[in-house]
Short mmCIF file of C-alpha atoms in Angstrom, two decimals:
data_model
loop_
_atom_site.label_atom_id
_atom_site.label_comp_id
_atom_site.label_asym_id
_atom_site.label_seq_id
_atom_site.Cartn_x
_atom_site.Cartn_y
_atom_site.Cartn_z
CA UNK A 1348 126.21 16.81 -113.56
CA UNK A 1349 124.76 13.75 -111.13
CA UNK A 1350 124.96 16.44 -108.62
CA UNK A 1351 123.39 19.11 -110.48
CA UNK A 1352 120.20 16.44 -111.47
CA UNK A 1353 119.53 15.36 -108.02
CA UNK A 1354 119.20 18.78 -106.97
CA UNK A 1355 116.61 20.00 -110.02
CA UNK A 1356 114.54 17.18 -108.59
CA UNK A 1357 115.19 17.52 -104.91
CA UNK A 1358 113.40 21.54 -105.57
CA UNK A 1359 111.12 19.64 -107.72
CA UNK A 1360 109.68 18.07 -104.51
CA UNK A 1361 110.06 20.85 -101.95
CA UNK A 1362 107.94 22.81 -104.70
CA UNK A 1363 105.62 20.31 -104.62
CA UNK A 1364 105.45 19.99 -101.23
CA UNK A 1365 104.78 23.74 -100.86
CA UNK A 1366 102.65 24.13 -103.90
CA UNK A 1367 99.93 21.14 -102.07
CA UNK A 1368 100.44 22.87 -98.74
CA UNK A 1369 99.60 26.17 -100.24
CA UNK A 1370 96.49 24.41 -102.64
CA UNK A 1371 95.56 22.98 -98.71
CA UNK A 1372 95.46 26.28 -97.45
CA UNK A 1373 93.69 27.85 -100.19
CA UNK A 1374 91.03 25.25 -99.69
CA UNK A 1375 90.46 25.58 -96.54
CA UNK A 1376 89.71 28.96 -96.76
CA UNK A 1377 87.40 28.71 -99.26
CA UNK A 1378 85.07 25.79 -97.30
CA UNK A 1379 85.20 28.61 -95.16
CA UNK A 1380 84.06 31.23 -97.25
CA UNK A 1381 81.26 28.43 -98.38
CA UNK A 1382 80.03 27.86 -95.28
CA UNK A 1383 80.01 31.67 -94.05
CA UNK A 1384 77.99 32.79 -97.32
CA UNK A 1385 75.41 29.77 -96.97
CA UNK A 1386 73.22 32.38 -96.07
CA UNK A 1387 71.72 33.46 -99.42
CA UNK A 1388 71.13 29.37 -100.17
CA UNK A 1389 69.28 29.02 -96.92
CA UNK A 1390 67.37 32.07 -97.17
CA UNK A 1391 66.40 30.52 -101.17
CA UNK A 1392 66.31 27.03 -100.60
CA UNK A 1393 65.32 26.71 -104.22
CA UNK A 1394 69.10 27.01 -105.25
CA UNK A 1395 69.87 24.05 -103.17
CA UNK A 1396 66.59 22.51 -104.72
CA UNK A 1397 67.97 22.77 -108.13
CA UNK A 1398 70.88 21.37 -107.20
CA UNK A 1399 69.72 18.46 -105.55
CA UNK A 1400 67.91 17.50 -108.69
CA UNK A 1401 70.78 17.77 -110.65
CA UNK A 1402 73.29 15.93 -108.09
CA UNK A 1403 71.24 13.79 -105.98
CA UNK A 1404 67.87 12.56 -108.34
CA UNK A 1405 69.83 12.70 -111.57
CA UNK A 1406 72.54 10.59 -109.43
CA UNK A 1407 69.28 7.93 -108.25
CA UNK A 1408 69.47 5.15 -110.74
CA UNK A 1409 72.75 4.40 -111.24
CA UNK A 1410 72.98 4.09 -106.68
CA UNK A 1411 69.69 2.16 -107.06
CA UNK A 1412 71.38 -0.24 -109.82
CA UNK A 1413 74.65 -0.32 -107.93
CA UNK A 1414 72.96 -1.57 -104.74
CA UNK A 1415 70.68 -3.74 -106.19
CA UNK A 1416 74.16 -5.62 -107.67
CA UNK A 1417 76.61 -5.36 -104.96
CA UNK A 1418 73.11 -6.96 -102.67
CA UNK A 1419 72.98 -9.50 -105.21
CA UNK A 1420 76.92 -10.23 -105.41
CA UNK A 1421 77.06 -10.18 -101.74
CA UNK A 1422 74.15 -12.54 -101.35
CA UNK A 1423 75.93 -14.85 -104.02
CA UNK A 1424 79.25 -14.85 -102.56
CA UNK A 1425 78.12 -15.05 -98.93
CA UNK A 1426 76.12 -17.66 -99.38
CA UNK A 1427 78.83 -20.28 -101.11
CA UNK A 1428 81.55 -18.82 -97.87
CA UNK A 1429 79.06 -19.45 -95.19
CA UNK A 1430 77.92 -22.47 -96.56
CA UNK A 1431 80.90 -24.18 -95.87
CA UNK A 1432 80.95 -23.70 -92.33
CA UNK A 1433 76.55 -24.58 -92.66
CA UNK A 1434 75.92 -21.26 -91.08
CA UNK A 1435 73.89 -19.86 -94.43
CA UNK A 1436 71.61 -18.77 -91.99
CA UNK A 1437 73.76 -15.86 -90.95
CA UNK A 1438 73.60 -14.39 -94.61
CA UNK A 1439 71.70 -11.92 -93.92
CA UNK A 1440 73.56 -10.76 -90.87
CA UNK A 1441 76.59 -10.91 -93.15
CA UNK A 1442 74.84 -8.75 -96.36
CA UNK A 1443 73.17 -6.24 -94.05
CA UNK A 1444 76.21 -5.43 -91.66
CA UNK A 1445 78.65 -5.10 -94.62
CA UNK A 1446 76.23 -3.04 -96.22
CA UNK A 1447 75.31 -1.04 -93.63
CA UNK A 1448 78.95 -0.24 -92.69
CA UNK A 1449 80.59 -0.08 -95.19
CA UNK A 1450 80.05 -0.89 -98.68
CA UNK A 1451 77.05 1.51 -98.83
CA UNK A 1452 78.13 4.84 -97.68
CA UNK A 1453 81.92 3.57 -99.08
CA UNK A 1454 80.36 2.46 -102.75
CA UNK A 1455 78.11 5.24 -102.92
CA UNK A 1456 80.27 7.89 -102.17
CA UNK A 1457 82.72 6.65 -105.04
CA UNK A 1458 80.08 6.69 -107.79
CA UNK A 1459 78.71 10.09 -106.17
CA UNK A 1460 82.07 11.83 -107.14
CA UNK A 1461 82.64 10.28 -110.10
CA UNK A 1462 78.86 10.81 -110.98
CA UNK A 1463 77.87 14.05 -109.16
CA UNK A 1464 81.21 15.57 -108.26
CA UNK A 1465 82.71 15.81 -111.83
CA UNK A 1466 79.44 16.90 -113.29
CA UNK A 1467 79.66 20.18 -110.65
CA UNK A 1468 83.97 20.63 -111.28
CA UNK A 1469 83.18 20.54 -115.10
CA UNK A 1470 80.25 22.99 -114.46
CA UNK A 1471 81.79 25.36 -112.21
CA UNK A 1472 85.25 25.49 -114.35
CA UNK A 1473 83.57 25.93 -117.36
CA UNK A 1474 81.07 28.85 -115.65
CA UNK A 1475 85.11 30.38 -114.64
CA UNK A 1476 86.88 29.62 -117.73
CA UNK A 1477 83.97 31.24 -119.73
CA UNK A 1478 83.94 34.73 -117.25
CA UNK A 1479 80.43 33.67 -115.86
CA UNK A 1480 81.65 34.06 -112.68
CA UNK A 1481 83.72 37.28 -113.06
CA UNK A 1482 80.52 38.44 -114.82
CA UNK A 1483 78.59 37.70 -111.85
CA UNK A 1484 81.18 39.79 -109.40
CA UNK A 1485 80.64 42.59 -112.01
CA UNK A 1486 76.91 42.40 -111.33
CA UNK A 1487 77.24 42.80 -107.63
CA UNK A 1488 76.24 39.48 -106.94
CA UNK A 1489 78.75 36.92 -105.07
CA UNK A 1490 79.19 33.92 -106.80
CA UNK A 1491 80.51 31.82 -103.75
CA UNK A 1492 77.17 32.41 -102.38
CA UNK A 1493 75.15 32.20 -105.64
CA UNK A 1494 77.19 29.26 -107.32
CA UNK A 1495 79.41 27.68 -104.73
CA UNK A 1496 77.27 27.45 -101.62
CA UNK A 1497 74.16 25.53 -103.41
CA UNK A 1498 76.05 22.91 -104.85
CA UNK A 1499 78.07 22.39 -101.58
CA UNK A 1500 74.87 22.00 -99.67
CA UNK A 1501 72.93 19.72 -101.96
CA UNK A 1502 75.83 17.47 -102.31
CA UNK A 1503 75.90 17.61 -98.29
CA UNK A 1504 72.09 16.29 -98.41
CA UNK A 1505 72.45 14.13 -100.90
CA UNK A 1506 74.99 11.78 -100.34
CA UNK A 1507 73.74 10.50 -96.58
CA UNK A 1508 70.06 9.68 -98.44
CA UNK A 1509 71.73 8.10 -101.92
CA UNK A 1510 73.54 5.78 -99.31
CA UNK A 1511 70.63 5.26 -97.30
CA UNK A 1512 68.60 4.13 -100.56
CA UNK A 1513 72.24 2.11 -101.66
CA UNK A 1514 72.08 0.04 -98.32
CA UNK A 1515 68.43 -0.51 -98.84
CA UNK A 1516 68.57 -1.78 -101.90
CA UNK A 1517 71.24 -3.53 -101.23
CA UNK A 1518 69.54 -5.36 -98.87
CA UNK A 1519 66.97 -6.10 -100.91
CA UNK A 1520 68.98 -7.59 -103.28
CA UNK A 1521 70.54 -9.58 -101.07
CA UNK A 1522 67.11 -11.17 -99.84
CA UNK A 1523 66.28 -11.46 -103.80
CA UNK A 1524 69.36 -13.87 -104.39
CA UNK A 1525 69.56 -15.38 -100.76
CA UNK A 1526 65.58 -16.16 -99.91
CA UNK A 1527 64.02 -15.61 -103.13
CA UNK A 1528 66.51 -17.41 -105.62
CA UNK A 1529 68.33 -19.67 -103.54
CA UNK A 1530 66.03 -20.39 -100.66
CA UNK A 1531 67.85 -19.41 -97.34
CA UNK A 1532 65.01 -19.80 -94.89
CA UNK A 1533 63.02 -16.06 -94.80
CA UNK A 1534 62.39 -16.29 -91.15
CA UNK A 1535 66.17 -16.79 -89.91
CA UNK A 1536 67.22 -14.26 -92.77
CA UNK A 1537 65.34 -11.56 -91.04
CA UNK A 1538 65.64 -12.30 -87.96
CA UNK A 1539 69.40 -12.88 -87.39
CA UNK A 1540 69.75 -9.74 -89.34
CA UNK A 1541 67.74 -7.96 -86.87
CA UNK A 1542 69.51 -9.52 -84.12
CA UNK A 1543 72.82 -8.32 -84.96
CA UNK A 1544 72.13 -4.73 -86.74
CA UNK A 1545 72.61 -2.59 -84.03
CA UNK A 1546 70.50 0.91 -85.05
CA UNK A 1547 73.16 3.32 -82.98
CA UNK A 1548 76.34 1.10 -83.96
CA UNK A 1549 76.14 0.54 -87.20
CA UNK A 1550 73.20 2.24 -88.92
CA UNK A 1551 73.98 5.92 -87.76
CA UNK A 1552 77.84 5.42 -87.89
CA UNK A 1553 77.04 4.71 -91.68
CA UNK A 1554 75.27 7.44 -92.06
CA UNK A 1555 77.67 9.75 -90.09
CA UNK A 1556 80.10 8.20 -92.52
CA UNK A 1557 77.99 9.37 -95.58
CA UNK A 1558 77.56 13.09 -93.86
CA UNK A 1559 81.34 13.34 -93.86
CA UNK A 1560 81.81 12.00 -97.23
CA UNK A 1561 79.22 14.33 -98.86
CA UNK A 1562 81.05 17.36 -97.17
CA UNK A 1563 84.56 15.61 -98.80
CA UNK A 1564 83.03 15.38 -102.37
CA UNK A 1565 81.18 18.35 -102.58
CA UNK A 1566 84.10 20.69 -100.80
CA UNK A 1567 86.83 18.87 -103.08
CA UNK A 1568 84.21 19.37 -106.18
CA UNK A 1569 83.32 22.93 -105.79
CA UNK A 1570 87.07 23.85 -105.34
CA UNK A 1571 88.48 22.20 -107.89
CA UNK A 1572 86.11 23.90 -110.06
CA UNK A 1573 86.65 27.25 -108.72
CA UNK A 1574 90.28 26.83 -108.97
CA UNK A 1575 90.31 25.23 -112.17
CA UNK A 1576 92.75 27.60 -114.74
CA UNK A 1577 90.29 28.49 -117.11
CA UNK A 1578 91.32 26.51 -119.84
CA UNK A 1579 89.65 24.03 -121.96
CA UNK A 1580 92.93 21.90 -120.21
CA UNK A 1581 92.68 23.21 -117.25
CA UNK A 1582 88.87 22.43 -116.68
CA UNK A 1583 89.35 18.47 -117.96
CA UNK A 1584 92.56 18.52 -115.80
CA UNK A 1585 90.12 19.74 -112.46
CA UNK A 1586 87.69 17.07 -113.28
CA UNK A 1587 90.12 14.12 -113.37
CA UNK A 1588 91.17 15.90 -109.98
CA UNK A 1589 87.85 16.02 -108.21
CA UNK A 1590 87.61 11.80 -109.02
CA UNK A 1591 90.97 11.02 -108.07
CA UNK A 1592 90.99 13.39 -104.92
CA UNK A 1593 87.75 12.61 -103.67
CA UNK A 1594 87.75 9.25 -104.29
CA UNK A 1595 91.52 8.58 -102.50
CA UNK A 1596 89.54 11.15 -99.28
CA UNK A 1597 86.65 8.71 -98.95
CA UNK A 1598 89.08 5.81 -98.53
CA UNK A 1599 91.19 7.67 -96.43
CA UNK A 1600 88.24 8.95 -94.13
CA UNK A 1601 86.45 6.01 -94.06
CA UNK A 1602 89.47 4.30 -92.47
CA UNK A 1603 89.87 6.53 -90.08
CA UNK A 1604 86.42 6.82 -89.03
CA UNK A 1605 85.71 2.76 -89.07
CA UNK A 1606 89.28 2.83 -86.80
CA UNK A 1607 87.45 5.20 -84.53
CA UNK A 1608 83.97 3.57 -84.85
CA UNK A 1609 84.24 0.34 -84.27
CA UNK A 1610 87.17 -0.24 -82.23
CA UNK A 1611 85.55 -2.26 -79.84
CA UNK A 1612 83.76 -4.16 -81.94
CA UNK B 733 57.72 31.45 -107.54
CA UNK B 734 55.80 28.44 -109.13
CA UNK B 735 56.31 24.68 -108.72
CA UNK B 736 58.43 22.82 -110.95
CA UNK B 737 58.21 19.31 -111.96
CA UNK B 738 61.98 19.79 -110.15
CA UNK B 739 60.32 20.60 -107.10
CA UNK B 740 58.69 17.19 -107.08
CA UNK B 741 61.40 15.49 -108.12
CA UNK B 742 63.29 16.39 -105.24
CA UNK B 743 60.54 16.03 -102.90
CA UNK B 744 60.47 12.06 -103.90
CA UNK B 745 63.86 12.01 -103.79
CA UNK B 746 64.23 13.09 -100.54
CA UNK B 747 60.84 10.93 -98.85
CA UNK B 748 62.39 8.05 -100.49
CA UNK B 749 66.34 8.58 -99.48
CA UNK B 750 64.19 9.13 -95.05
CA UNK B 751 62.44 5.92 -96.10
CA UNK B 752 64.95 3.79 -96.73
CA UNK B 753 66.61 4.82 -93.54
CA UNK B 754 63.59 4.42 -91.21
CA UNK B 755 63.62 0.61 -93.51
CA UNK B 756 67.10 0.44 -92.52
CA UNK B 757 66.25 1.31 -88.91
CA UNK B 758 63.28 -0.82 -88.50
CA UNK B 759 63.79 -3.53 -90.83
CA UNK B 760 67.44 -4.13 -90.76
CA UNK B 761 68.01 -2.87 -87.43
CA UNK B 762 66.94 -3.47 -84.02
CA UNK B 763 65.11 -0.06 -83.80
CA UNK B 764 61.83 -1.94 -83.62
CA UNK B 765 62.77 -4.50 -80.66
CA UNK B 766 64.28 -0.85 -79.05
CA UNK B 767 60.99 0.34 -77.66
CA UNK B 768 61.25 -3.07 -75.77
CA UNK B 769 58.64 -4.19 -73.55
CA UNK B 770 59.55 -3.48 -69.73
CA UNK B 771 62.35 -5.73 -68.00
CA UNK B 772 63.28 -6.78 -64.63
CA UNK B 773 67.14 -7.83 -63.80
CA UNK B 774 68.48 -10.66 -62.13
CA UNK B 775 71.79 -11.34 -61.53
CA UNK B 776 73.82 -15.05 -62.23
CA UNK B 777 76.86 -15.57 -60.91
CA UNK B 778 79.25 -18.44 -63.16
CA UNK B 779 82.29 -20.22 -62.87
CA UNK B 780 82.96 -19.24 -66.86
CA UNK B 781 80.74 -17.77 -68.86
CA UNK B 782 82.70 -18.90 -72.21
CA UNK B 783 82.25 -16.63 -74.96
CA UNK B 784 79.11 -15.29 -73.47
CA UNK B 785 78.86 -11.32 -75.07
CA UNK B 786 76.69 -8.69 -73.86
CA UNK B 787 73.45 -8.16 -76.16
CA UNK B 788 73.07 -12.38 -76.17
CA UNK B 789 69.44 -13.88 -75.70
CA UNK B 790 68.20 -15.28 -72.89
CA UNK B 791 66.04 -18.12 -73.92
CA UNK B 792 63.86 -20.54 -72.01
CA UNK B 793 62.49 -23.49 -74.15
CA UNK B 794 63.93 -21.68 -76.96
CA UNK B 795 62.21 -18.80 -76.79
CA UNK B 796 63.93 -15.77 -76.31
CA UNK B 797 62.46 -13.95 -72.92
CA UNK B 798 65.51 -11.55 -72.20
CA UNK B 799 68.81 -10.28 -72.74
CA UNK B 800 72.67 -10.21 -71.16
CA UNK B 801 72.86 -6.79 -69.97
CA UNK B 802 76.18 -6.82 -68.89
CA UNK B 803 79.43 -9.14 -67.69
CA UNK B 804 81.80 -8.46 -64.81
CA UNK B 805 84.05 -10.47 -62.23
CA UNK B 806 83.29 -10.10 -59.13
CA UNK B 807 86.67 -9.93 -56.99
CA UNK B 808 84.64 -11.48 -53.54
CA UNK B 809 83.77 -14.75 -55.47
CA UNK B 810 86.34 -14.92 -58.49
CA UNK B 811 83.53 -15.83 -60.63
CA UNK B 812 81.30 -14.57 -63.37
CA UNK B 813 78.41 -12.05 -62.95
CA UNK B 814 76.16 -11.82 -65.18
CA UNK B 815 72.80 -9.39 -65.55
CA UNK B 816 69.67 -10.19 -67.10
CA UNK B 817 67.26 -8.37 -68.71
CA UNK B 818 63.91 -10.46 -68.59
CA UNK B 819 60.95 -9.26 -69.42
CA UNK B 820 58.57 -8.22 -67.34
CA UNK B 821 54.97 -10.57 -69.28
CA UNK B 822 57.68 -14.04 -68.37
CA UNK B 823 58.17 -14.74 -64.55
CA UNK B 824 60.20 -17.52 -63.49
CA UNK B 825 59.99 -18.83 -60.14
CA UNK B 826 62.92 -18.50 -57.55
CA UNK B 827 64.44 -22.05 -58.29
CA UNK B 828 65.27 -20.94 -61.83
CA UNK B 829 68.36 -22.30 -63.13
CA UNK B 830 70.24 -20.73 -65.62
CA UNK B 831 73.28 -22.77 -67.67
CA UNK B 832 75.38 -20.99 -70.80
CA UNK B 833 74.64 -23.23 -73.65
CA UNK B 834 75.71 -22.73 -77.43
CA UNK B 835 73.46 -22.60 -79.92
CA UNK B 836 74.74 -25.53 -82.81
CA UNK B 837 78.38 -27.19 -82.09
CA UNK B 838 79.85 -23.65 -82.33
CA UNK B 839 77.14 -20.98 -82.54
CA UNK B 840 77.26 -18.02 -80.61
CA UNK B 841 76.15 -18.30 -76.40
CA UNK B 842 73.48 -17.77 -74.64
CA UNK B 843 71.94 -18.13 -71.53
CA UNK B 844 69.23 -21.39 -70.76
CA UNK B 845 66.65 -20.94 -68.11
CA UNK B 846 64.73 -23.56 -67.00
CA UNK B 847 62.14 -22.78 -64.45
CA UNK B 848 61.56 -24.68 -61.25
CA UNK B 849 58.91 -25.87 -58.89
CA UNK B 850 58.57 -23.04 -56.46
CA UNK B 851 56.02 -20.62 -56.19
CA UNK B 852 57.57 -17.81 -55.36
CA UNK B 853 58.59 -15.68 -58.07
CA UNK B 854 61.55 -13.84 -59.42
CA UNK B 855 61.89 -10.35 -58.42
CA UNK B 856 64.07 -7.35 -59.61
CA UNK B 857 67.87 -7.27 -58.14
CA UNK B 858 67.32 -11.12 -57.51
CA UNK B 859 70.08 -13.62 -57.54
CA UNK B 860 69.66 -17.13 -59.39
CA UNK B 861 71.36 -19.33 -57.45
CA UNK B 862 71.44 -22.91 -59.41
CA UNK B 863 73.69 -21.94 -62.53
CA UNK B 864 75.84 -24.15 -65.13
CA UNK B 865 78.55 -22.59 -66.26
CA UNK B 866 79.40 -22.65 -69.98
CA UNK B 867 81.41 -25.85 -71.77
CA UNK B 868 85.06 -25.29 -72.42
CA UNK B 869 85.82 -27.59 -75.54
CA UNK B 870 89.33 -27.44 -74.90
CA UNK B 871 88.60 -29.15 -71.28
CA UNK B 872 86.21 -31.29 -73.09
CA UNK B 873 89.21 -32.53 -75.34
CA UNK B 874 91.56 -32.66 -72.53
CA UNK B 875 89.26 -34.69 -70.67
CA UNK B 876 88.79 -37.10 -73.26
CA UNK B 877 92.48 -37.27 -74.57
CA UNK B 878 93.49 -37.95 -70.76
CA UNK B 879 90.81 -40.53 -70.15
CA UNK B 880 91.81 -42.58 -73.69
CA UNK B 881 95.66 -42.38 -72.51
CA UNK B 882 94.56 -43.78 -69.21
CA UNK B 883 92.35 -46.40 -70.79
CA UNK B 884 94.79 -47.47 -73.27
CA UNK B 885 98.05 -47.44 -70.59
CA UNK B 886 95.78 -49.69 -68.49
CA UNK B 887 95.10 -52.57 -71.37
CA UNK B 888 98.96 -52.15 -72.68
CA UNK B 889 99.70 -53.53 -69.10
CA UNK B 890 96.92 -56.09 -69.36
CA UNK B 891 97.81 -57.40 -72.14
CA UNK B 892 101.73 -57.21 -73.94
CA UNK B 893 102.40 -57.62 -76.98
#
């Protein structure tokens, strides 16, 4: 009986194991099949136009508001930490660098997929589940290039300028609380900050960081939208996925990269 | 094909998302200092150069004219070499000296030049020959602790109790 349990659950995992690998696979394949049928999207840039609208404007205030806070928080925070040591001088070295490196392409990348990303799984599920696509495939016309390929691309663009606008404003929010509201000196603010923001080391490894995280969320989206069972179950269950996965893939990713980044830092 | 209000949308959204990175670049960043006037290097050699980095400032009265360029030990001296990047509108004359000095009790480093009598000036690939190498606190505190032992051993003899 003990015997007979353990094993159920022991094939429980090695289908598990096999069903991911096979998902993994499946994936894969498909980000290929994106990329290789781009060509209709680039040749009509106003499907990826339409797109970025709907993922990267419509996605606008709520980075804009984000920043704005986590620039205010950090100013808040930093300030009562570096006080203690009477270094408030360095807060804006300390806003702009974490902002810069991480929190902004990190923070925006996790509201993008729960903003942006969910918005295209529930689309692109619902477009399957309700034979849009397979009516498209009737009609000749490809729906990896037509559907797919569009939203892939304008999440691709999007996310690298949301978290160039997050950092920004984060920034700025930082100066509101630090230089405005509390009264660090303006001159030291800027200038320390300037002194220790490297543009190479940590403003385009940011936004290298936000390329690769666009490509995660908008590859994890699409797919889990396209492979979504075409259920009104199955199209909830593919959104929950596209949060959860891409969310768990920008933490991942961004540790590796920073590991790689800024190892000798 | 006709423009949308989408279009322009899109268009905003994308001059804005390129302007806050060039803000990022020339605000936040160093992108503006990058297109740096033109340098000249000299070379320091110091017993320690502390916690001296590459990228610190190079300041004479405070003002910063230049920066560390880059740190090695040289096996033919055992000591510190150090290359600066001055720039090219401050000349200092040959009888510089340059000393590491920290910037508040335990700010970062940087390097101190003080400029001589001579006339003769600076040139590229020069050496600076008067230096001051950078103070170790731990020595400091050594010093001292040793010094106080010392001073107290000799009054316990001086006077018992």
């Amino acid at each position: 009986m003990m015997f007979g349990r353990n094993a159920l659950s022991l094939r429980g995992i090695g289908a598990h194991t096999i069903d991911a690998l096979w998902r993994l696979g499946y994936a894969t394949r498909f980000l290929g099949l994106t990329i290789t049928h781009s060509g209709t999207s680039l040749r009509r840039p106003r499907l990826i136009i339409r797109e970025i609208y709907y993922t990267g404007v419509l996605s606008l205030v709520i980075i804009l508001v984000s920043g704005l806070f986590v620039g205010m928080v950090l100013g808040f925070q930093g300030y009562h930490t570096l006080q203690t040591y009477g270094s408030e001088s360095a807060l804006g070295v300390l806003v702009a660098l974490s902002l810069v490196r991480e929190l902004g392409p990190v923070v925006s990348a996790l509201l993008f997929a729960s903003r942006a990303g969910s918005a295209v799984t529930a689309e692109v599920g619902l477009m399957k589940a309700t034979e849009q696509l397979a009516a498209m495939e009737m009609m000749a016309v490809d729906p990896i290039a037509r559907v797919m390929a569009p939203r892939f691309w304008a999440g691709v663009i999007s996310m690298p300028l949301l978290a160039a606008m997050f950092s920004a404003m984060g920034v700025f929010g930082g100066y509101l609380v630090g230089v405005v509201l509390i009264g660090v000196d303006q001159g030291t603010f800027w200038s320390q900050m300037q002194a220790a923001v490297d543009f190479r080391e940590d403003v385009l490894n940011g936004v290298i960081k936000s390329c690769v995280f666009g490509v995660a969320i908008s590859w994890i989206a699409v797919f889990e939208g396209y492979d979504a069972p075409p259920t009104a179950e199955g199209v909830s269950g593919a959104t929950t996925r596209t949060v959860v996965t891409s969310s768990l893939a920008v933490l991942g990713l961004d540790f590796i990269m920073t590991a790689f980044m800024f190892q000798g830092v | 094909m006709q423009r949308g209000t989408l279009d322009l949308w899109v268009g905003i959204f994308v001059m804005a998302g390129l302007g806050a990175l060039v803000i990022l670049a020339l605000k936040v960043g160093n992108l503006g200092s990058f297109s740096a006037p033109e340098t000249y290097t000299v070379y320091a050699e110091f017993e320690n150069v502390g916690g001296l980095k590459a990228r610190s400032p190079v300041r004479s009265a405070g003002v910063v004219v230049g920066r560390v360029n880059g740190i090695e030990f040289d096996t033919q001296t055992y000591k510190a070499r150090v290359r600066l990047d001055l720039e090219m509108r401050y000349p200092f004359s040959k009888d510089t000296s340059a000393s590491i000095l920290t910037a508040g009790l335990l700010g970062e480093q940087y390097v101190g030049l003080e400029t001589g009598a001579e006339t003769e000036m600076l040139k590229n690939q020069d050496k600076i020959m008067l230096t001051q190498s950078a103070v170790v606190l731990e020595k400091l505190i050594g010093q001292f602790i040793y010094g106080k032992a010392g001073e107290s051993g000799g009054s316990a003899e001086a006077t018992p109790k």
